[in-house]
JSON list of C-alpha atoms in Angstrom, two decimals:
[
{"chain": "H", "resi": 1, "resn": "UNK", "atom": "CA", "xyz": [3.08, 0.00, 12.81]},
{"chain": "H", "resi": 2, "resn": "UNK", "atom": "CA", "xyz": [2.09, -1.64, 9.64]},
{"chain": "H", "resi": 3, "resn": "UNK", "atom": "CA", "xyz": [2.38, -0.64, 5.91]},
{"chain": "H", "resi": 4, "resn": "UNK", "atom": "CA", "xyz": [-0.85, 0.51, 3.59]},
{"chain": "H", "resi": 5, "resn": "UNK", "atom": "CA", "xyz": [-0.48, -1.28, 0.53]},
{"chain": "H", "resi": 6, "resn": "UNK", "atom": "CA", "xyz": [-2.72, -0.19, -2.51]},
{"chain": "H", "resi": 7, "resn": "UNK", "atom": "CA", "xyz": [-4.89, -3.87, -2.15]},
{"chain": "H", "resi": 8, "resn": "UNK", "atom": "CA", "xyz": [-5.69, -3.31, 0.98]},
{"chain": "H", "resi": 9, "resn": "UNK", "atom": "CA", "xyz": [-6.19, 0.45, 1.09]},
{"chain": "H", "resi": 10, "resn": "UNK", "atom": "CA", "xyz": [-8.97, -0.42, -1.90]},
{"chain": "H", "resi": 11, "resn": "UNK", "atom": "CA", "xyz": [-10.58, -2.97, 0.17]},
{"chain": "H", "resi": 12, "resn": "UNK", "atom": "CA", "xyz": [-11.03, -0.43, 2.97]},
{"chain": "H", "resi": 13, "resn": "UNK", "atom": "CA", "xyz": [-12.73, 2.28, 0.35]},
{"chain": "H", "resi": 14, "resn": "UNK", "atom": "CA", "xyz": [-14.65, 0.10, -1.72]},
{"chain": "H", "resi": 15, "resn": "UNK", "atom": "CA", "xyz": [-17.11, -2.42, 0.33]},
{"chain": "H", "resi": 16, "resn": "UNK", "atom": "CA", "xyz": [-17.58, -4.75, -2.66]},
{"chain": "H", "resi": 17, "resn": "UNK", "atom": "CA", "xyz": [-14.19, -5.99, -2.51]},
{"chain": "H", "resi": 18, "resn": "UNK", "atom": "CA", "xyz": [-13.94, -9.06, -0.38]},
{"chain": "H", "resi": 19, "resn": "UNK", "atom": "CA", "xyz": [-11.96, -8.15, 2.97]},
{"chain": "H", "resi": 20, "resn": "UNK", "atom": "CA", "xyz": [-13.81, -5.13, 3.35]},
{"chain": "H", "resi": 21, "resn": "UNK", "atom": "CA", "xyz": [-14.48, -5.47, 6.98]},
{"chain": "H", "resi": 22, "resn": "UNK", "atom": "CA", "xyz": [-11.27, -6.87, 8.04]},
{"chain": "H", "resi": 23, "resn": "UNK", "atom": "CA", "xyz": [-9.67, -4.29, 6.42]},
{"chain": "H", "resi": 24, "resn": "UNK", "atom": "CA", "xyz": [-12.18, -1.47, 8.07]},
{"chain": "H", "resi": 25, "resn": "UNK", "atom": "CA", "xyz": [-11.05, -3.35, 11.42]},
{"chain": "H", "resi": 26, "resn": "UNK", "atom": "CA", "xyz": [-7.78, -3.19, 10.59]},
{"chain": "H", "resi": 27, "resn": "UNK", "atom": "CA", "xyz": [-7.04, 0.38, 9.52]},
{"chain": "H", "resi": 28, "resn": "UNK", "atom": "CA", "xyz": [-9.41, 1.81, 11.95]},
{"chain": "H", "resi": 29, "resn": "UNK", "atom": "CA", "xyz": [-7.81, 0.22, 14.92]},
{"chain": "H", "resi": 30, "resn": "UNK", "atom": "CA", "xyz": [-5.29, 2.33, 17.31]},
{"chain": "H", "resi": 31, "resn": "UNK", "atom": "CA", "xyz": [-1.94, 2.83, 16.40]},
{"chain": "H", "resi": 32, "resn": "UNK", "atom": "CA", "xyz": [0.51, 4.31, 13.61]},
{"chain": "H", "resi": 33, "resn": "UNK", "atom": "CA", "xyz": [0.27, 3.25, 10.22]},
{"chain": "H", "resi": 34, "resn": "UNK", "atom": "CA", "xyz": [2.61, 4.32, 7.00]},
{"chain": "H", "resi": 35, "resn": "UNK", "atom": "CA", "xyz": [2.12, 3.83, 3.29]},
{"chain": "H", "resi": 36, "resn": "UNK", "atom": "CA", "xyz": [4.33, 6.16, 0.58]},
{"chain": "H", "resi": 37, "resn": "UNK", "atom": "CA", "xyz": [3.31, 8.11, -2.52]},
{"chain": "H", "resi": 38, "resn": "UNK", "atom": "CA", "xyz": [3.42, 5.42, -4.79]},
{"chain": "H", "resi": 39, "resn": "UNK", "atom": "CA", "xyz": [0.86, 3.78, -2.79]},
{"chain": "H", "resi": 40, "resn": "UNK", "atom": "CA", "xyz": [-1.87, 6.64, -3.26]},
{"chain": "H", "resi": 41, "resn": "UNK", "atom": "CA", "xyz": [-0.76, 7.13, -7.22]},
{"chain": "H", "resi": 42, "resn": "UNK", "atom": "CA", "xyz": [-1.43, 3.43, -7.69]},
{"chain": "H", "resi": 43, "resn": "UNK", "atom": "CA", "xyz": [-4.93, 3.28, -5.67]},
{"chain": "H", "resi": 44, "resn": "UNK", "atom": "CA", "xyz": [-6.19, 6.26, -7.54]},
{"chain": "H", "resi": 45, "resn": "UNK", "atom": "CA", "xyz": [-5.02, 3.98, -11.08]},
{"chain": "H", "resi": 46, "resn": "UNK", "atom": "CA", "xyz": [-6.84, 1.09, -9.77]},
{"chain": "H", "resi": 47, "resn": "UNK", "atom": "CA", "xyz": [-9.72, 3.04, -8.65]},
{"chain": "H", "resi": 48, "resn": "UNK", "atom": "CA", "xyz": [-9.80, 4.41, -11.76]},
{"chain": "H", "resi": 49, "resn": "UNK", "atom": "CA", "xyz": [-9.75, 0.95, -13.85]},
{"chain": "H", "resi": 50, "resn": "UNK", "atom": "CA", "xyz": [-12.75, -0.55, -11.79]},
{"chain": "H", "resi": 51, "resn": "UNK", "atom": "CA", "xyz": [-14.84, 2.71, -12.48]},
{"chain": "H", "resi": 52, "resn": "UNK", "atom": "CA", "xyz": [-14.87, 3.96, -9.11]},
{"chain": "H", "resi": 53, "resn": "UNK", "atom": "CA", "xyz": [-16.05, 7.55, -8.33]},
{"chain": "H", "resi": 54, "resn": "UNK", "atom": "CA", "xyz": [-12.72, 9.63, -8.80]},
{"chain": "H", "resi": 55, "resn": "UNK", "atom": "CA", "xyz": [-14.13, 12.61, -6.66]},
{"chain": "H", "resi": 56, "resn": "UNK", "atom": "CA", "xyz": [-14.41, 9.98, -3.63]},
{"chain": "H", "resi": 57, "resn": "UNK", "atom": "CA", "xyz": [-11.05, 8.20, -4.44]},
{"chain": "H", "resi": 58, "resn": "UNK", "atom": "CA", "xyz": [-9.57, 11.43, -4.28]},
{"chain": "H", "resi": 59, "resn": "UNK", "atom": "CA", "xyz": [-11.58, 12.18, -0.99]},
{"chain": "H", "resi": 60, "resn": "UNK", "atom": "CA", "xyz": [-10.16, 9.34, 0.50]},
{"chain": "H", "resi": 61, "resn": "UNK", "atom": "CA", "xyz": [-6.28, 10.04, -0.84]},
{"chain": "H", "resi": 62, "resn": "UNK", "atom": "CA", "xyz": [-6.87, 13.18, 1.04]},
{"chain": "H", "resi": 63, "resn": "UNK", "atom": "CA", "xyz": [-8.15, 11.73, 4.13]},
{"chain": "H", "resi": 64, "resn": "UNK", "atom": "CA", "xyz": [-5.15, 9.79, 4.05]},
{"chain": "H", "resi": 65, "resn": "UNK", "atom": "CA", "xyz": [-2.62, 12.40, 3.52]},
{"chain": "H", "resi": 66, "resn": "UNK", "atom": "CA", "xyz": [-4.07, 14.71, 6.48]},
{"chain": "H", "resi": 67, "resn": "UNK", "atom": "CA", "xyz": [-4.72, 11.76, 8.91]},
{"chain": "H", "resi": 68, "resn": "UNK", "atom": "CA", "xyz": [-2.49, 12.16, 12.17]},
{"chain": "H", "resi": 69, "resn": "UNK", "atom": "CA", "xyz": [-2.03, 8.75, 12.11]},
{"chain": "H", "resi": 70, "resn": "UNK", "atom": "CA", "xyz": [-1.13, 7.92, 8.80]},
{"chain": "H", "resi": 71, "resn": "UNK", "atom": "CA", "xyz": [2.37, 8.28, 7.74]},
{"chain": "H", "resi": 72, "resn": "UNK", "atom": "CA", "xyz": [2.72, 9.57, 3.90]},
{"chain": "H", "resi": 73, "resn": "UNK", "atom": "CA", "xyz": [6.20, 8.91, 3.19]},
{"chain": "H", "resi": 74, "resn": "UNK", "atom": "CA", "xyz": [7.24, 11.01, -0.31]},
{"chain": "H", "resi": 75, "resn": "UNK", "atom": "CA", "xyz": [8.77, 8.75, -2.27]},
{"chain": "H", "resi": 76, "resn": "UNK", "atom": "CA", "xyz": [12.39, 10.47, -3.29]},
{"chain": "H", "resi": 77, "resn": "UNK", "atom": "CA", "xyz": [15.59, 9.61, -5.18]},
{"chain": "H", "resi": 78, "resn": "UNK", "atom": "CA", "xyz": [16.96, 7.05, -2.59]},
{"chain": "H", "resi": 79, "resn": "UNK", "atom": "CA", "xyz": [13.86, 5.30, -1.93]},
{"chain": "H", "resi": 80, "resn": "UNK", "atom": "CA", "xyz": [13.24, 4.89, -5.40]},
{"chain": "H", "resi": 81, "resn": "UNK", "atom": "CA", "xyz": [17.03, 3.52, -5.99]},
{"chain": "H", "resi": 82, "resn": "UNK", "atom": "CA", "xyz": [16.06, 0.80, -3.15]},
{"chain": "H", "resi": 83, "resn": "UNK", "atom": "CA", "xyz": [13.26, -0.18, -5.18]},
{"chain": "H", "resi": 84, "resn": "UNK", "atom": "CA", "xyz": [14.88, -0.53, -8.51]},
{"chain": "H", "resi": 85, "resn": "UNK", "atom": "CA", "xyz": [18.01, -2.38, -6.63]},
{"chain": "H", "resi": 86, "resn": "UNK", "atom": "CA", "xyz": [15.63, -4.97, -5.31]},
{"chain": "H", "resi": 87, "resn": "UNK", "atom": "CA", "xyz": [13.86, -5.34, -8.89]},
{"chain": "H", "resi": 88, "resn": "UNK", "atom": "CA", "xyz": [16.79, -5.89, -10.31]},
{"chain": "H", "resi": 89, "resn": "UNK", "atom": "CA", "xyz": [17.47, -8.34, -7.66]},
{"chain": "H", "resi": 90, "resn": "UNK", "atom": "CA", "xyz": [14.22, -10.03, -7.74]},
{"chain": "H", "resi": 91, "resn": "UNK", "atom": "CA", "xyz": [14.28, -10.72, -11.85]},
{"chain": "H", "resi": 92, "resn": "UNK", "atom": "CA", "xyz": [12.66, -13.95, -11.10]},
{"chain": "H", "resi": 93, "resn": "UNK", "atom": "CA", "xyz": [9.69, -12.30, -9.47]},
{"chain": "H", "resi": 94, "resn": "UNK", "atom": "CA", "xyz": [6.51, -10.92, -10.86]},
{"chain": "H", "resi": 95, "resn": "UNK", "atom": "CA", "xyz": [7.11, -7.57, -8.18]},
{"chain": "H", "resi": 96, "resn": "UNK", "atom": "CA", "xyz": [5.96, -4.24, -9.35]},
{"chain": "H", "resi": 97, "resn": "UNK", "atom": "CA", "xyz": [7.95, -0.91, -8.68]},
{"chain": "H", "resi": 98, "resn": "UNK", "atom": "CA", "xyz": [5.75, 0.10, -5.97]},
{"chain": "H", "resi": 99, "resn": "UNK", "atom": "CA", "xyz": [5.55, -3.05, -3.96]},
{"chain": "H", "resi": 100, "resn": "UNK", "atom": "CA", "xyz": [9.63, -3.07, -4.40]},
{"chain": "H", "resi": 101, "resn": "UNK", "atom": "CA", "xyz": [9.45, 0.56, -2.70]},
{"chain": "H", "resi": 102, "resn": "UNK", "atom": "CA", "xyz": [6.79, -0.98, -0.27]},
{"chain": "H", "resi": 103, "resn": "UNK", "atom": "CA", "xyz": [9.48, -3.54, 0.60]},
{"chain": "H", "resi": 104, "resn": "UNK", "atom": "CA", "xyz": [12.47, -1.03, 0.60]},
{"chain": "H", "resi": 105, "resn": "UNK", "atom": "CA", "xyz": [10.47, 0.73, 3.01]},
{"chain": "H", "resi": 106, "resn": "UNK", "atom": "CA", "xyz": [9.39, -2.25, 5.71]},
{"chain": "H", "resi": 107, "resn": "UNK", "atom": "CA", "xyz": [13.19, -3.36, 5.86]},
{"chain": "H", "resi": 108, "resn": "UNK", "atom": "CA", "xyz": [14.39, 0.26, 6.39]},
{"chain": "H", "resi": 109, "resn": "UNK", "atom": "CA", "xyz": [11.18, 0.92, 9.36]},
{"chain": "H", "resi": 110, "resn": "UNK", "atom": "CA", "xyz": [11.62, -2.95, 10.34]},
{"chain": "H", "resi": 111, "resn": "UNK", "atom": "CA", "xyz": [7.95, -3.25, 9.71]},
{"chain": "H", "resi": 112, "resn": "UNK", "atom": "CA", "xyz": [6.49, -7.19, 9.54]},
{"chain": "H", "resi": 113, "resn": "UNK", "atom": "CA", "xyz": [2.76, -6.54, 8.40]},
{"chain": "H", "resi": 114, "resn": "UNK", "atom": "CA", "xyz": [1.46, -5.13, 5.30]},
{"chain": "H", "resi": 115, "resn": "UNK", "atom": "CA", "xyz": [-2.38, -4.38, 4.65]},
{"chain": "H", "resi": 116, "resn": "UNK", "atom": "CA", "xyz": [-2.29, -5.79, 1.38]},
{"chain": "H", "resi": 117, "resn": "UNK", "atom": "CA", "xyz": [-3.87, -9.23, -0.57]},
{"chain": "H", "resi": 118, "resn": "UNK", "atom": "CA", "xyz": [-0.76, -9.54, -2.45]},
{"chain": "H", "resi": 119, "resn": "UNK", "atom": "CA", "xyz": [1.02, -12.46, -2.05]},
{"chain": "H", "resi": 120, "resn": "UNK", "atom": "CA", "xyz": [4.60, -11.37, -3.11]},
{"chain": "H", "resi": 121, "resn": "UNK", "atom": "CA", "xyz": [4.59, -9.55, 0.62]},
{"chain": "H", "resi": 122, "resn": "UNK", "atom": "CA", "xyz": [5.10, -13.13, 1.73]},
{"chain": "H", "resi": 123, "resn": "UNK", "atom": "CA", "xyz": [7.19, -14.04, -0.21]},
{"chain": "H", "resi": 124, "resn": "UNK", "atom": "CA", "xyz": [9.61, -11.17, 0.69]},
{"chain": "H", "resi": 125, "resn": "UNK", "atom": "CA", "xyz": [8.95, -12.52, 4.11]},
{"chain": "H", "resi": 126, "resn": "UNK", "atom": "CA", "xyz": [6.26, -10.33, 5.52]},
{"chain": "H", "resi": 127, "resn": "UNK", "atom": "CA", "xyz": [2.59, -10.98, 7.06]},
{"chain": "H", "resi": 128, "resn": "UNK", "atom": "CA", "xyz": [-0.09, -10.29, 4.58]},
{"chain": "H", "resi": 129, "resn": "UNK", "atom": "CA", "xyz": [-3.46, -9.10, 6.78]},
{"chain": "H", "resi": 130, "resn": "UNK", "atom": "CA", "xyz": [-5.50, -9.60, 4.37]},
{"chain": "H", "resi": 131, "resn": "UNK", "atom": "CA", "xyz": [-6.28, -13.55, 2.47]}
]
């Protein structure tokens, strides 16, 4: 299984972005993947910012939601906690909410790879798929 992060989830929907195709390859391939809520509010901000189509950024959120094999966790009370515990943690880092939740997440699941281009994934000691 392998996280959705909001880098790589907009390299998938927009082809312009370099790693388009690996990240196609990557998402479309068998098995389960999971990503969380703050995932999709973040992709639909950065779709937003580089003045992509909002009707097919929403489309896609969708897609994501209903696919069987994508794993929407809802990000609640605890989760969040876990995030703001390993901020606080972290001062010396650069690492936003959501990728704290992303991280809070992996360790809890035991997940090693992340569909993402960000680098702070490896530097919380996780494979980034995408360079």
């Amino acid at each position: 299984m392998i996280l959705l992060d909001t880098s790589g989830l907009l390299c998938y929907h927009h082809a312009d972005e370099p790693g388009h195709e690996v990240a196609r390859a990557l998402l479309d391939a068998p098995g389960r993947k999971v990503t969380h809520s703050y995932v999709l509010s973040e992709l639909v901000t950065l779709a937003h910012v580089r003045r992509l189509s909002r009707r097919r950024t929403v489309e896609f959120v969708i897609t994501l939601i209903e696919s069987p094999v994508v794993e929407v966790v809802w990000v609640d009370e605890t989760l969040h906690r876990s995030g703001m515990d390993l901020l606080a943690a972290r001062a010396d880092k650069n690492y936003s909410l959501c990728d704290a939740v992303s991280f809070a997440l992996m360790r809890e699941r035991r997940l090693l790879e992340a569909l993402t281009t960000d680098h702070h994934f490896e530097q919380e000691g996780f494979v980034r798929l995408l360079r």
